[in-house]
Coordinates of C-alpha atoms and ligand atoms in Angstrom, one line a residue:
M586 CA 6.5 15.9 -2.5
H587 CA 9.4 14.0 -0.9
F588 CA 12.8 14.6 0.7
F589 CA 15.1 12.7 -1.8
N590 CA 17.2 15.4 -3.6
Y591 CA 20.6 16.2 -5.0
K592 CA 22.9 18.4 -3.1
G593 CA 25.6 19.2 -5.6
S594 CA 26.2 16.0 -7.4
R595 CA 25.3 13.7 -4.6
F596 CA 21.9 12.2 -3.9
Y597 CA 20.5 12.6 -0.4
A598 CA 17.8 11.0 1.7
E599 CA 16.9 14.0 3.9
G600 CA 20.2 15.0 5.4
V601 CA 22.1 11.8 4.7
P602 CA 24.1 11.0 1.5
V603 CA 22.5 7.9 0.0
E604 CA 26.0 6.6 -0.9
K605 CA 27.0 6.7 2.8
I606 CA 24.0 4.5 3.8
A607 CA 24.6 2.1 0.9
K608 CA 28.2 1.7 1.8
E609 CA 27.3 1.0 5.4
V610 CA 24.4 -1.4 5.0
G611 CA 25.1 -2.8 1.5
T612 CA 22.9 -3.1 -1.5
P613 CA 20.1 -3.6 -2.5
C614 CA 18.6 -1.5 0.3
F615 CA 15.3 0.3 0.8
I616 CA 15.6 3.7 2.2
Y617 CA 12.5 5.5 3.7
S618 CA 12.3 9.1 4.6
S619 CA 10.5 9.7 8.0
R620 CA 9.9 13.3 7.2
T621 CA 8.1 12.4 4.0
L622 CA 5.9 9.8 5.7
V623 CA 4.8 12.4 8.3
R624 CA 4.3 15.0 5.6
H625 CA 2.1 12.7 3.5
Y626 CA 0.1 11.7 6.5
H627 CA -0.7 15.3 7.3
A628 CA -1.4 16.3 3.7
F629 CA -4.1 13.6 3.7
D630 CA -5.4 14.1 7.3
G631 CA -5.4 17.9 6.8
A632 CA -7.7 17.6 3.8
F633 CA -10.4 16.3 6.1
K634 CA -9.7 18.5 9.2
D635 CA -13.2 20.0 9.1
I636 CA -15.2 16.8 9.2
P637 CA -15.3 13.7 11.4
H638 CA -12.9 11.2 9.9
L639 CA -10.4 8.4 10.6
I640 CA -7.4 7.5 8.5
C641 CA -6.6 3.8 8.5
Y642 CA -3.2 3.5 6.7
S643 CA -3.3 0.4 4.5
V644 CA -0.6 -1.9 6.0
K645 CA -0.1 -4.0 2.9
A646 CA 1.6 -1.1 1.0
N647 CA 4.5 -1.1 3.5
S648 CA 4.2 -3.1 6.7
N649 CA 7.5 -2.4 8.4
L650 CA 6.9 -1.8 12.1
A651 CA 8.8 1.5 12.0
V652 CA 6.6 2.7 9.2
L653 CA 3.5 1.7 11.0
R654 CA 4.7 3.3 14.2
T655 CA 5.4 6.5 12.4
F656 CA 1.8 6.8 11.2
I657 CA 0.4 5.6 14.5
G658 CA 2.4 8.3 16.2
E659 CA 0.7 10.9 14.1
G660 CA -2.8 9.6 15.0
S661 CA -3.4 7.1 12.2
G662 CA -5.4 3.9 12.5
L663 CA -4.6 0.9 10.2
D664 CA -6.4 -1.1 7.5
I665 CA -5.4 -4.8 7.6
V666 CA -6.0 -7.7 5.3
S667 CA -4.7 -10.7 7.3
G668 CA -4.0 -12.0 10.8
G669 CA -0.3 -11.4 10.1
E670 CA -1.0 -7.7 9.5
L671 CA -3.1 -7.5 12.7
Y672 CA -0.2 -9.0 14.6
R673 CA 2.1 -6.3 13.1
A674 CA -0.4 -3.6 13.8
L675 CA -0.7 -4.5 17.5
K676 CA 3.1 -4.9 17.8
A677 CA 3.4 -1.4 16.4
G678 CA 1.0 -0.2 19.1
V679 CA -2.1 0.7 17.2
D680 CA -5.4 1.4 19.1
P681 CA -7.6 -1.6 18.0
K682 CA -10.5 0.8 17.9
K683 CA -8.8 2.3 14.8
V684 CA -8.3 -0.9 12.9
V685 CA -10.5 -2.1 10.0
F686 CA -10.1 -5.6 8.5
S687 CA -10.6 -6.0 4.7
G688 CA -10.2 -8.9 2.4
V689 CA -12.3 -11.6 0.5
G690 CA -10.9 -14.6 2.2
K691 CA -10.6 -14.2 6.0
R692 CA -9.9 -17.4 7.8
E693 CA -11.7 -18.5 11.0
E694 CA -8.6 -17.9 13.3
E695 CA -8.1 -14.5 11.7
I696 CA -11.7 -13.5 12.4
E697 CA -11.4 -14.8 15.9
Y698 CA -8.2 -12.9 16.5
A699 CA -9.8 -9.7 15.3
I700 CA -12.9 -10.1 17.3
K701 CA -11.0 -10.9 20.5
R702 CA -8.9 -7.8 20.1
C703 CA -12.0 -5.7 19.6
I704 CA -11.1 -4.0 16.3
L705 CA -13.4 -1.3 15.0
M706 CA -14.9 -3.3 12.2
L707 CA -14.6 -6.1 9.7
N708 CA -15.3 -5.2 6.1
V709 CA -17.3 -8.1 4.9
E710 CA -17.1 -9.3 1.3
S711 CA -19.7 -12.0 0.9
P712 CA -23.0 -13.3 2.5
E713 CA -21.3 -16.5 3.6
E714 CA -18.6 -14.5 5.4
L715 CA -21.3 -12.4 7.2
R716 CA -22.9 -15.5 8.6
F717 CA -19.6 -17.0 9.5
I718 CA -18.5 -13.9 11.5
N719 CA -21.8 -13.9 13.3
R720 CA -21.3 -17.5 14.4
I721 CA -17.8 -16.9 15.6
A722 CA -18.7 -13.7 17.5
G723 CA -21.6 -15.6 19.1
R724 CA -19.3 -18.3 20.2
L725 CA -17.0 -15.7 21.7
K726 CA -20.0 -13.9 23.3
K727 CA -19.0 -10.7 21.6
R728 CA -20.4 -8.4 19.0
A729 CA -18.4 -7.8 15.9
G730 CA -18.4 -4.4 14.2
I731 CA -19.3 -4.8 10.6
A732 CA -19.3 -2.9 7.3
I733 CA -20.4 -4.6 4.1
R734 CA -18.1 -3.9 1.2
V735 CA -20.3 -2.8 -1.6
N736 CA -19.2 -3.3 -5.2
P737 CA -20.3 -0.1 -7.0
D738 CA -19.5 -1.4 -10.5
V739 CA -17.3 1.6 -11.5
D740 CA -14.2 1.5 -13.7
P741 CA -11.3 3.1 -11.8
R742 CA -9.3 3.2 -15.1
T743 CA -6.2 1.7 -13.6
H744 CA -4.2 -1.5 -14.3
P745 CA -6.7 -4.4 -14.5
Y746 CA -4.8 -6.3 -11.7
I747 CA -5.5 -3.5 -9.2
S748 CA -9.0 -2.5 -10.2
T749 CA -11.4 -3.9 -7.6
G750 CA -14.8 -2.1 -8.0
L751 CA -16.1 -3.7 -11.2
K752 CA -18.8 -6.3 -11.2
K753 CA -16.4 -8.8 -12.7
N754 CA -13.9 -8.4 -9.8
K755 CA -13.9 -10.7 -6.8
F756 CA -14.4 -7.9 -4.3
G757 CA -17.5 -6.8 -2.4
I758 CA -21.2 -7.5 -2.7
E759 CA -23.4 -5.9 -5.4
A760 CA -25.6 -3.1 -4.1
D761 CA -29.1 -4.8 -4.4
L762 CA -27.9 -7.9 -2.7
A763 CA -26.0 -5.9 0.0
V764 CA -29.2 -4.1 1.0
K765 CA -30.9 -7.4 1.6
E766 CA -28.0 -8.6 3.6
Y767 CA -28.1 -5.6 5.9
I768 CA -31.8 -6.2 6.5
Y769 CA -31.3 -9.9 7.1
A770 CA -28.3 -9.3 9.4
K771 CA -30.1 -6.7 11.4
R772 CA -33.0 -9.0 12.0
Y773 CA -31.3 -12.4 12.5
L774 CA -27.5 -12.0 13.0
K775 CA -27.5 -10.8 16.6
S776 CA -23.8 -11.0 17.2
L777 CA -23.1 -8.4 14.6
D778 CA -23.0 -4.6 15.0
L779 CA -23.8 -3.1 11.6
I780 CA -21.9 0.2 11.8
G781 CA -20.5 0.9 8.4
V782 CA -20.6 0.8 4.6
D783 CA -17.4 0.2 2.8
C784 CA -16.3 0.8 -0.8
H785 CA -12.8 0.5 -2.2
I786 CA -12.5 0.6 -6.0
G787 CA -8.9 0.0 -6.8
S788 CA -5.4 1.4 -6.6
Q789 CA -3.2 4.0 -8.4
I790 CA -6.2 6.0 -9.4
T791 CA -5.2 9.3 -11.0
K792 CA -8.6 10.9 -11.7
L793 CA -11.3 12.1 -9.3
S794 CA -14.2 10.9 -11.4
P795 CA -14.1 7.2 -10.4
F796 CA -14.1 8.1 -6.7
I797 CA -17.0 10.5 -7.3
D798 CA -19.0 7.9 -9.4
A799 CA -18.4 5.3 -6.6
L800 CA -19.5 7.7 -3.9
R801 CA -22.7 8.7 -5.7
K802 CA -23.7 5.0 -6.0
T803 CA -22.8 4.4 -2.4
K804 CA -24.9 7.4 -1.3
G805 CA -27.9 5.9 -3.1
F806 CA -27.1 2.7 -1.4
I807 CA -27.0 4.4 2.1
T808 CA -30.4 6.1 1.4
A809 CA -31.9 2.7 0.5
L810 CA -30.5 1.3 3.7
R811 CA -32.0 4.1 5.8
N812 CA -35.3 3.7 4.1
E813 CA -35.3 0.1 5.4
G814 CA -34.5 1.3 8.9
V815 CA -30.8 0.4 8.8
D816 CA -28.7 3.3 10.1
I817 CA -24.9 3.3 10.0
K818 CA -22.2 5.5 11.5
Y819 CA -19.2 5.0 9.2
L820 CA -18.6 5.4 5.5
D821 CA -15.3 3.7 4.5
I822 CA -14.2 5.1 1.2
G823 CA -11.2 2.8 0.9
G824 CA -7.9 3.9 -0.5
G825 CA -6.6 4.1 -4.1
L826 CA -5.4 7.6 -4.6
G827 CA -2.5 7.4 -7.1
I828 CA 1.0 8.9 -7.1
T829 CA 3.4 10.2 -9.8
Y830 CA 5.7 7.5 -10.9
D831 CA 6.4 9.0 -14.3
R832 CA 4.1 11.7 -15.8
E833 CA 0.8 10.9 -14.0
K834 CA -0.9 13.9 -12.5
P835 CA -3.0 12.6 -9.7
P836 CA -5.1 15.0 -7.7
H837 CA -3.5 16.4 -4.6
P838 CA -5.1 15.0 -1.4
S839 CA -6.5 18.5 -0.7
R840 CA -8.4 18.4 -4.1
Y841 CA -9.5 14.8 -3.4
G842 CA -10.6 15.9 0.0
K843 CA -12.7 18.9 -1.3
A844 CA -14.5 16.7 -3.8
I845 CA -15.3 14.0 -1.3
I846 CA -16.4 16.5 1.4
R847 CA -18.7 18.1 -1.2
E848 CA -20.1 14.8 -2.2
T849 CA -20.7 13.4 1.3
K850 CA -22.2 16.6 2.9
G851 CA -25.2 16.1 5.0
L852 CA -24.8 12.4 5.3
G853 CA -23.9 12.7 9.0
L854 CA -21.3 9.9 8.8
T855 CA -17.8 9.6 10.0
L856 CA -15.6 9.0 7.0
I857 CA -12.9 6.3 7.0
F858 CA -10.0 6.3 4.5
E859 CA -7.6 3.5 3.8
P860 CA -4.7 5.2 1.9
G861 CA -1.6 3.1 1.2
R862 CA 0.4 4.1 -1.9
V863 CA -0.1 7.8 -1.5
M864 CA 1.3 7.7 2.0
V865 CA 4.4 5.6 1.4
G866 CA 5.0 5.3 -2.4
N867 CA 7.2 8.3 -2.9
A868 CA 8.6 8.1 0.6
G869 CA 11.0 5.3 -0.3
I870 CA 13.7 4.4 -2.7
L871 CA 15.5 1.2 -3.6
V872 CA 19.2 1.5 -4.0
T873 CA 21.0 -0.9 -6.1
R874 CA 24.6 -1.3 -7.5
V875 CA 25.6 -2.1 -11.0
L876 CA 27.2 -5.5 -11.3
Y877 CA 27.9 -5.5 -15.0
T878 CA 27.0 -3.8 -18.2
K879 CA 26.8 -5.6 -21.5
Q880 CA 26.1 -4.7 -25.1
S881 CA 24.4 -7.3 -27.3
A882 CA 23.8 -6.9 -31.0
E883 CA 20.4 -5.5 -30.3
K884 CA 20.5 -4.0 -26.8
R885 CA 22.4 -2.6 -23.9
F886 CA 21.9 -4.2 -20.5
I887 CA 22.7 -2.8 -17.1
I888 CA 22.8 -5.7 -14.7
V889 CA 22.2 -4.7 -11.1
D890 CA 22.0 -6.4 -7.7
A891 CA 18.3 -5.7 -7.1
A892 CA 15.7 -7.9 -8.9
M893 CA 12.1 -8.7 -9.4
N894 CA 12.1 -10.4 -6.0
D895 CA 13.0 -7.0 -4.4
L896 CA 10.7 -4.9 -6.5
A897 CA 8.0 -6.9 -8.3
R898 CA 6.0 -4.0 -9.8
P899 CA 7.8 -3.7 -13.2
S900 CA 7.5 -7.4 -13.8
L901 CA 4.0 -7.7 -12.4
Y902 CA 2.3 -4.7 -13.9
G903 CA 4.9 -3.3 -16.4
S904 CA 5.2 -0.3 -14.0
Y905 CA 7.5 2.6 -14.6
H906 CA 10.0 3.6 -11.9
T907 CA 12.2 6.7 -12.3
I908 CA 15.9 5.8 -12.0
K909 CA 18.5 8.3 -10.7
P910 CA 22.2 8.0 -10.3
V911 CA 23.4 8.2 -6.7
K912 CA 26.3 10.3 -8.0
M913 CA 25.5 12.6 -10.8
Y914 CA 27.5 12.1 -14.1
R915 CA 29.1 15.1 -15.8
G916 CA 28.5 15.4 -19.5
R917 CA 29.2 11.9 -20.6
G918 CA 26.0 11.4 -22.7
E919 CA 23.1 9.1 -22.3
V920 CA 22.5 5.5 -23.3
I921 CA 19.4 3.5 -23.9
A922 CA 19.4 0.4 -21.8
D923 CA 17.4 -2.2 -20.0
V924 CA 18.0 -2.4 -16.2
V925 CA 17.8 -6.0 -15.2
G926 CA 18.4 -8.2 -12.2
P927 CA 20.3 -11.4 -11.6
I928 CA 17.1 -13.6 -11.6
C929 CA 16.7 -16.4 -14.2
E930 CA 13.6 -15.0 -15.9
S931 CA 13.3 -12.6 -18.8
G932 CA 10.6 -10.9 -16.8
D933 CA 13.2 -9.8 -14.3
F934 CA 13.7 -6.1 -15.2
L935 CA 13.4 -2.8 -13.4
A936 CA 13.3 -0.6 -16.5
K937 CA 13.1 -1.2 -20.2
E938 CA 14.5 0.8 -23.1
R939 CA 15.3 3.6 -20.7
E940 CA 17.4 6.7 -21.4
L941 CA 20.0 6.7 -18.7
P942 CA 23.4 8.1 -17.8
P943 CA 26.3 5.8 -18.7
F944 CA 26.2 3.6 -15.6
K945 CA 29.2 1.4 -15.2
S946 CA 30.1 -1.5 -12.9
G947 CA 30.2 -0.4 -9.3
D948 CA 28.0 2.7 -9.7
M949 CA 24.8 3.0 -7.7
M950 CA 21.3 4.0 -8.8
A951 CA 18.2 4.9 -6.8
I952 CA 14.9 3.3 -8.1
M953 CA 12.4 6.0 -7.1
S954 CA 8.9 5.6 -5.7
S955 CA 9.7 2.2 -4.2
G956 CA 8.3 2.8 -0.7
G957 CA 4.9 1.3 -1.5
Y958 CA 4.3 -2.3 -2.7
G959 CA 8.1 -2.7 -2.8
F960 CA 9.5 -4.6 0.2
S961 CA 6.0 -5.7 1.2
M962 CA 5.7 -7.6 -2.1
S963 CA 9.3 -9.0 -2.1
S964 CA 10.1 -12.7 -2.0
N965 CA 13.0 -15.1 -1.7
Y966 CA 12.8 -16.3 -5.3
N967 CA 16.1 -17.7 -6.5
S968 CA 17.0 -18.0 -2.8
R969 CA 17.8 -14.4 -2.7
L970 CA 18.0 -12.7 0.6
R971 CA 15.4 -10.0 1.2
A972 CA 16.9 -6.5 1.3
V973 CA 17.7 -4.4 4.3
E974 CA 15.3 -1.5 5.1
V975 CA 16.6 1.8 6.5
M976 CA 14.7 4.8 7.9
V977 CA 16.3 8.3 7.6
K978 CA 15.3 11.1 9.9
G979 CA 17.1 14.3 9.5
R980 CA 20.8 13.6 9.6
E981 CA 20.4 10.2 11.1
F982 CA 19.5 6.8 9.8
R983 CA 18.6 3.5 11.3
V984 CA 18.3 -0.1 10.0
I985 CA 14.6 -1.0 10.6
R986 CA 14.9 -4.5 9.1
E987 CA 18.1 -6.3 8.8
R988 CA 19.1 -8.0 5.6
E989 CA 18.2 -11.7 5.7
T990 CA 21.0 -14.3 6.1
Y991 CA 21.4 -17.7 4.5
R992 CA 20.2 -19.2 7.8
D993 CA 16.9 -17.2 7.5
L994 CA 16.4 -18.8 4.1
I995 CA 16.1 -22.3 5.3
K996 CA 14.2 -21.5 8.6
G997 CA 11.8 -24.3 9.3
E998 CA 13.0 -26.6 6.5
G999 CA 13.9 -30.2 7.3
M1000 CA 15.3 -33.2 5.5
P1001 CA 13.3 -36.3 6.7
Ligands
PLP1000 C1 -4.9 -2.2 -1.1 C2 -6.0 -1.7 -0.4 C3 -6.0 -0.3 0.0 C4 -4.9 0.6 -0.3 O1 -4.8 0.9 -1.6 P1 -3.8 2.1 -2.1 O2 -4.0 2.1 -3.6 O3 -2.4 1.7 -1.8 O4 -4.2 3.4 -1.4 C5 -7.1 0.1 0.7 N1 -8.1 -0.7 1.0 C6 -8.2 -2.0 0.6 C7 -9.4 -2.8 0.9 C8 -7.1 -2.5 -0.1 O5 -7.2 -3.8 -0.6

């Protein structure tokens, strides 16, 4: 559910015509709906209202300060995967005791930064990392909160690039070894505080069963730990709940919640969640203007001013994003076309063989579901300026990140 809708023939973001925003700030532009963000947060949070839990919104899905601040304002913590994200999180005003730090390749200075700021826990992904964190914490005369990320070896049935809980993936530690690591750490790694178990199996998951399979395996794991005298407080279930881009029918957070509550009953643990996409994905659109249209012998192309550097998902995963005209067309038929950007790669497309209204030069379109893994994955490829980001709230809107300038492009470069 989101607040991007037609009123008459005009497309609105909450109470503001999208065309008005685009005319004022230019295109391409990302537009986020504050009301949608808040609604999504509470849909998720509400699903767990009867049990102890903490939501740590996954910063990498959309890391704009205004987005982070919106969630923090509703009570959210944050899931980070780098020192840069910790910096953003703190700037946005997060309570460090609500921050968890995931990722397979944390650097020394990132670990130090996190320990000094006393975040809740680091999700550890290898035995070497566990020992490394212990040494750093010891040197800082602190204790680091730790969860080991267990690789449950379940298939989330999503795109292979975003599945993370299979044995062949680089993430986590397999269960048998992880038990040994907890026992070892408890005995010998005195600067660690073993408070959690973590399990994140992938992204854009549209069925409940992979979550349940992973939970069952993790429960077995927790029992094995308890039998060895290792007791923990937190079970971090990760993120991964999918959204509707096209015709997917992912479970509503309330159904996901019921299933998880049923499965974790009696464990006596505080649950942590790291939702990203489900919070922001459908809360944002990318607005782009048609530059040219052309008809080749085989195909029709609609060439727009947004490209794979703005929204990488179609090129990267072959993802589908719904496209809507910013001004509705009246009875002029549909065309089948590829929507492509100006970048010098044939992989630069936003839609392929899509049935669309007869867009012509100067028209604008909204690429739906671009709020997650949109701007946060964008780049300067082809020396293109990264897009402006706008937040709408009711009848008002605000630029929350200015469009880059040519000067920004060469920042830090030199000609020795
Ligand atoms: C990416 C990621 C998430 C968020 O995934 P979504 O599919 O966006 O919910 C959560 N936890 C970890 C460890 C991640 O890497």
